Coordinates of C-alpha atoms and ligand atoms in Angstrom, one line a residue:
X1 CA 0.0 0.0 0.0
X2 CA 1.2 3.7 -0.9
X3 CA 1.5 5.9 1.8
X4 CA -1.2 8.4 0.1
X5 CA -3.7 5.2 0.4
X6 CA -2.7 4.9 3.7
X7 CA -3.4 8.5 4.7
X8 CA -7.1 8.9 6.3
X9 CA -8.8 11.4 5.0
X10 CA -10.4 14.4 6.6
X11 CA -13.6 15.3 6.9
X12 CA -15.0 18.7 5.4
X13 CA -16.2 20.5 8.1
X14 CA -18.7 23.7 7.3
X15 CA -18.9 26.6 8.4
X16 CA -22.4 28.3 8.2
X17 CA -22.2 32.3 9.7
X18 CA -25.6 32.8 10.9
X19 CA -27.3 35.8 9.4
X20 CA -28.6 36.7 12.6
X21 CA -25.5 38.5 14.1
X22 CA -24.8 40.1 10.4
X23 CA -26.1 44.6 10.4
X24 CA -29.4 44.2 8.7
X25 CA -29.1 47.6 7.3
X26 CA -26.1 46.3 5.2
X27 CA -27.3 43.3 4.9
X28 CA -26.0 42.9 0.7
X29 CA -22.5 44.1 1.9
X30 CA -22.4 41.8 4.6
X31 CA -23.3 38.8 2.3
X32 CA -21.0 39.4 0.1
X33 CA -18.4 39.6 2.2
X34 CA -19.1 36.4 3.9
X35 CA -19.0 34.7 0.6
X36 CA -15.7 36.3 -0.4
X37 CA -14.1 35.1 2.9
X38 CA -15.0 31.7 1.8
X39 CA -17.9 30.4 4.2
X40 CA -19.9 27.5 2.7
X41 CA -23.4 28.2 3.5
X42 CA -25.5 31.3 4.6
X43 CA -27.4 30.3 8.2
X44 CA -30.9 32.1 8.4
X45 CA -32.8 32.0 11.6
X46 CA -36.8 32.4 10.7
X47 CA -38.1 32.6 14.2
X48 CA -41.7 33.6 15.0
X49 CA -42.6 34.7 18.6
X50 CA -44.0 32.1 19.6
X51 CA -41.9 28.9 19.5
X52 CA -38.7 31.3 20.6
X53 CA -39.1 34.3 22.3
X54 CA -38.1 37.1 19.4
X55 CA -39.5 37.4 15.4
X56 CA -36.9 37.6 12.2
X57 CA -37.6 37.5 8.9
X58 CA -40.1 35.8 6.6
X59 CA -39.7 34.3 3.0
X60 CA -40.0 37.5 1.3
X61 CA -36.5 38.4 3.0
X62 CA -35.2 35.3 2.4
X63 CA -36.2 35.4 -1.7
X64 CA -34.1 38.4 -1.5
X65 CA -31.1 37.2 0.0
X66 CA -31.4 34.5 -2.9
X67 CA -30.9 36.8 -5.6
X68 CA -27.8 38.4 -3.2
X69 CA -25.6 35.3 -2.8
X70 CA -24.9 31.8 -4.8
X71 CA -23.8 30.1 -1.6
X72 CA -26.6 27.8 -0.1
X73 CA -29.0 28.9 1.9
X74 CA -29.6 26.8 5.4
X75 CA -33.2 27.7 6.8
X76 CA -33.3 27.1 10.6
X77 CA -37.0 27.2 11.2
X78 CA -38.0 28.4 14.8
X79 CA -41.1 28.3 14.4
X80 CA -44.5 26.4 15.5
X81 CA -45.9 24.3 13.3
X82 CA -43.6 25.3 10.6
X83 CA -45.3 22.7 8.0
X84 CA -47.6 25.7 7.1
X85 CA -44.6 27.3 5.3
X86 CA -42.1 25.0 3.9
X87 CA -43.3 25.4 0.7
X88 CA -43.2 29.1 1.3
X89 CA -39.2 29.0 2.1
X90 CA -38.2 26.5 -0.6
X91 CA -39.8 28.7 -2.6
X92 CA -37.9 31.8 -2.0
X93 CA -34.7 29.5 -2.4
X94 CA -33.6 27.5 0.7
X95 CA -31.5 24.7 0.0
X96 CA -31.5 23.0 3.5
X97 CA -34.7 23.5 5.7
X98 CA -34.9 22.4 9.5
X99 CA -37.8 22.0 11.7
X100 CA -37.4 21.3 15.5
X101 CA -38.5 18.5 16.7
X102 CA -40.6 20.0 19.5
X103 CA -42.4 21.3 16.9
X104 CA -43.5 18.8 14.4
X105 CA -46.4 15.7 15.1
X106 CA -45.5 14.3 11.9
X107 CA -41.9 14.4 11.5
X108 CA -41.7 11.4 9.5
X109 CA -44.4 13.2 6.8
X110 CA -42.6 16.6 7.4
X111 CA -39.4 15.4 6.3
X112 CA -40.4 13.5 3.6
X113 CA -42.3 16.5 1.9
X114 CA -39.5 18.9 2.6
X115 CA -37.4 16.2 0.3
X116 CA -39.7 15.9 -2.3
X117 CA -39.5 19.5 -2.5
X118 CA -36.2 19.3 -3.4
X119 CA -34.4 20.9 -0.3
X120 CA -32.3 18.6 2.5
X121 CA -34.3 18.2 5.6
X122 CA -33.4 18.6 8.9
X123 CA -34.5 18.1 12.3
X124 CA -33.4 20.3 15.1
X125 CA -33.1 19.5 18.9
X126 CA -33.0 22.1 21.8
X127 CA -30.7 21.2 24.7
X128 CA -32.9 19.9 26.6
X129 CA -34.2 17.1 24.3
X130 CA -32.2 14.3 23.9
X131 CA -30.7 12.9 21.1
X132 CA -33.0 9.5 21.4
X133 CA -36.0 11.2 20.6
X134 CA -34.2 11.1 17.1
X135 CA -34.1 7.2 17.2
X136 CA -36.5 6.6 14.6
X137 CA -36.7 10.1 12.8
X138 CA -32.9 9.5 11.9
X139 CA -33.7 7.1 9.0
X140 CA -35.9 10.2 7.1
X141 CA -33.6 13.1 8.2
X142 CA -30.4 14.7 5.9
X143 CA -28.9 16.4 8.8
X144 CA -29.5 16.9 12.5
X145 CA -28.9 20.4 14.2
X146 CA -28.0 20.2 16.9
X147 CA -28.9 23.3 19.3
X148 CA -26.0 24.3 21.7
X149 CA -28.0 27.6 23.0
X150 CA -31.3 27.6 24.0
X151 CA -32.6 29.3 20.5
X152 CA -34.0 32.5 19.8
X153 CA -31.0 35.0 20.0
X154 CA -27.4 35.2 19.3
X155 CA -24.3 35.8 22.0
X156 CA -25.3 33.0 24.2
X157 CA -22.4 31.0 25.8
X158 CA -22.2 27.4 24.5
X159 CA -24.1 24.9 27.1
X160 CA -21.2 22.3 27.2
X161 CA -22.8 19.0 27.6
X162 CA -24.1 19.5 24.3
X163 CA -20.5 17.9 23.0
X164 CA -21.9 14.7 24.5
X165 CA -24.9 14.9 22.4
X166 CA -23.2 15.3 19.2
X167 CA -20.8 12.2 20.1
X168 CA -24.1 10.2 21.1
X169 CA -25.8 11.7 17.7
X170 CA -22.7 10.5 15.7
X171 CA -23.0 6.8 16.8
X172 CA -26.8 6.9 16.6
X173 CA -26.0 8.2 12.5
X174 CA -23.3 5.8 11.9
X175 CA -25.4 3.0 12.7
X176 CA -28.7 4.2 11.1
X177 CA -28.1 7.1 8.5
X178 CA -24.2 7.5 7.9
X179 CA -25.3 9.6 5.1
X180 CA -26.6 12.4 7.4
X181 CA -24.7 14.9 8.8
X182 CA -24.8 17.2 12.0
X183 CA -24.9 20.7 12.3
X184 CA -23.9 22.4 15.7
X185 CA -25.8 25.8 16.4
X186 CA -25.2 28.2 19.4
X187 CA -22.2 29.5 21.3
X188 CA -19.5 28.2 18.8
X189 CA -16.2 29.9 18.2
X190 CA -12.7 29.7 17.5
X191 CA -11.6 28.6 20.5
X192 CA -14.2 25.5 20.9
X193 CA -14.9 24.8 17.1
X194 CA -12.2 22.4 17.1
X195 CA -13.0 20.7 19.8
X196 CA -17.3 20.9 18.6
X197 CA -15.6 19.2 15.0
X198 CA -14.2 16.6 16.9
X199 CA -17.2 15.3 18.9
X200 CA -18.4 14.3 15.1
X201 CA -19.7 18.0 13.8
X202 CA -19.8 18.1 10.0
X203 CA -22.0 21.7 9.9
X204 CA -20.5 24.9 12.7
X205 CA -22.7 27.6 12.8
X206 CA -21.0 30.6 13.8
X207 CA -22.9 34.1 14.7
X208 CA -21.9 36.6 16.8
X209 CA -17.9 35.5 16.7
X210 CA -18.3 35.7 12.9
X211 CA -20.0 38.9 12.5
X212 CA -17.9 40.5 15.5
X213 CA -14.9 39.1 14.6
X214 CA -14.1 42.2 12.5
X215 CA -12.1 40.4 10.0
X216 CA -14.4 37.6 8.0
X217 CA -11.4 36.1 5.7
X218 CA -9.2 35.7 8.5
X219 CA -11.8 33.8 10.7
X220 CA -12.2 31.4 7.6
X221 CA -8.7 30.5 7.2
X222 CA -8.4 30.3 11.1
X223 CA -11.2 27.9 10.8
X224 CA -9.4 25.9 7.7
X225 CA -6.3 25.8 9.4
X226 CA -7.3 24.5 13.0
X227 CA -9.6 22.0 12.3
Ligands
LIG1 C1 -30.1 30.9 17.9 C2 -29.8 30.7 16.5 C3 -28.4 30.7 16.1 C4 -27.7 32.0 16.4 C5 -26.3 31.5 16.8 O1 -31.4 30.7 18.2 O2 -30.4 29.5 16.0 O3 -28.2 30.4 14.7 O4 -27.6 32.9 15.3 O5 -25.6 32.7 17.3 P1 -24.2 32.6 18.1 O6 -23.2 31.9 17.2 O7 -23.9 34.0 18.4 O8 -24.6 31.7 19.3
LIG2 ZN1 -29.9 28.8 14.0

């Protein structure tokens, strides 16, 4: 055997800014220089008041951030009953849509239509729900996100026994769905996105140290570079 064959290969890990920490009033500008630094996704948090204690945007913002940006568009939907506008949000051009859990009656059906839609499907958990609750869902699911904040704002510390749920959520997906990957949401930054990667983290969604980190291109090739 060659010693390239012998090498193992790395996993990509992503890094998803959330939208959420970006200045809405320059919101193109801030876009555009996200992709230029080289992120691979766009995060957008659609929350509604109700299932998290603040309101975002709709799918009318989120139709223009389409024509804005060719990087994918990751729709984190914080929202009750958020099969009422699926079709809505693929519409106006997600690419990945996820619904939480303690949300959805019908995950199985939920799932399954945001597929046949043409978008991945995801299922979020909060931190307080545990990753079996995912035991049978797993099989219909694309990704898992997994929440490491309680959701509805930005700037929250990371809850740290969280990392144990992504390791438990990367045996649970090896065994059932290896095809499925897991995004980590809340409280990540570059000094525990290494360590979040490394409990079995394929997606990092990164807010507040993104936007605030003043220098986008740097934090990309910080994130390349540690990981
Ligand atoms: C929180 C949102 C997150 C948020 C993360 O409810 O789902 O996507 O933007 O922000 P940070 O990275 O600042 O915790
Ligand atoms: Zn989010």
């Amino acid at each position: 055997m060659n010693g390239a064959a012998t090498k193992t290969k790395k996993r990509k890990i992503m890094l998803a800014p959330s939208l959420l920490s970006a200045d809405f009033m320059a919101l193109a500008r801030e876009i555009a220089e996200t992709e230029e630094a080289g992120a691979d996704m766009l995060h957008v948090d659609i929350m509604d008041g109700h299932f998290v204690p603040n309101m975002t945007i709709g799918p009318f913002i989120v139709e223009a951030i389409r024509k804005t940006t060719s990087l994918p568009l990751d729709v984190h939907l914080m929202i009750e009953r958020p099969e009422r506008y699926i079709d809505d949000f693929i519409r106006a051009g997600a690419d990945f849509v996820s619904v939480h859990q303690e949300a959805v009656i019908h995950l199985n059906r939920t799932l399954n239509h945001i597929k046949e839609r043409g978008a991945g499907a995801g299922v979020a958990i909060n931190p307080a729900t545990p990753v079996s609750s995912l035991a049978s869902a797993v099989y219909d699911l694309d990704f898992v996100l997994i929440m490491s904040v309680n959701p509805g704002f930005g700037g929250q510390a990371f809850i740290p026994h969280c990392l144990g749920k992504i390791k438990e959520m990367k045996k649970m997906i090896s065994l059932k769905n290896p095809d499925a990957l897991i995004e980590v949401d809340g409280g990540v930054k570059p000094d525990n996105f290494k360590t979040v990667a490394e409990c079995g983290a394929d997606i990092l969604v990164m807010g507040s140290a993104f936007y605030q980190s003043g220098d986008y291109k740097a934090l990309v090739e910080n994130f390349r570079r540690k990981r």
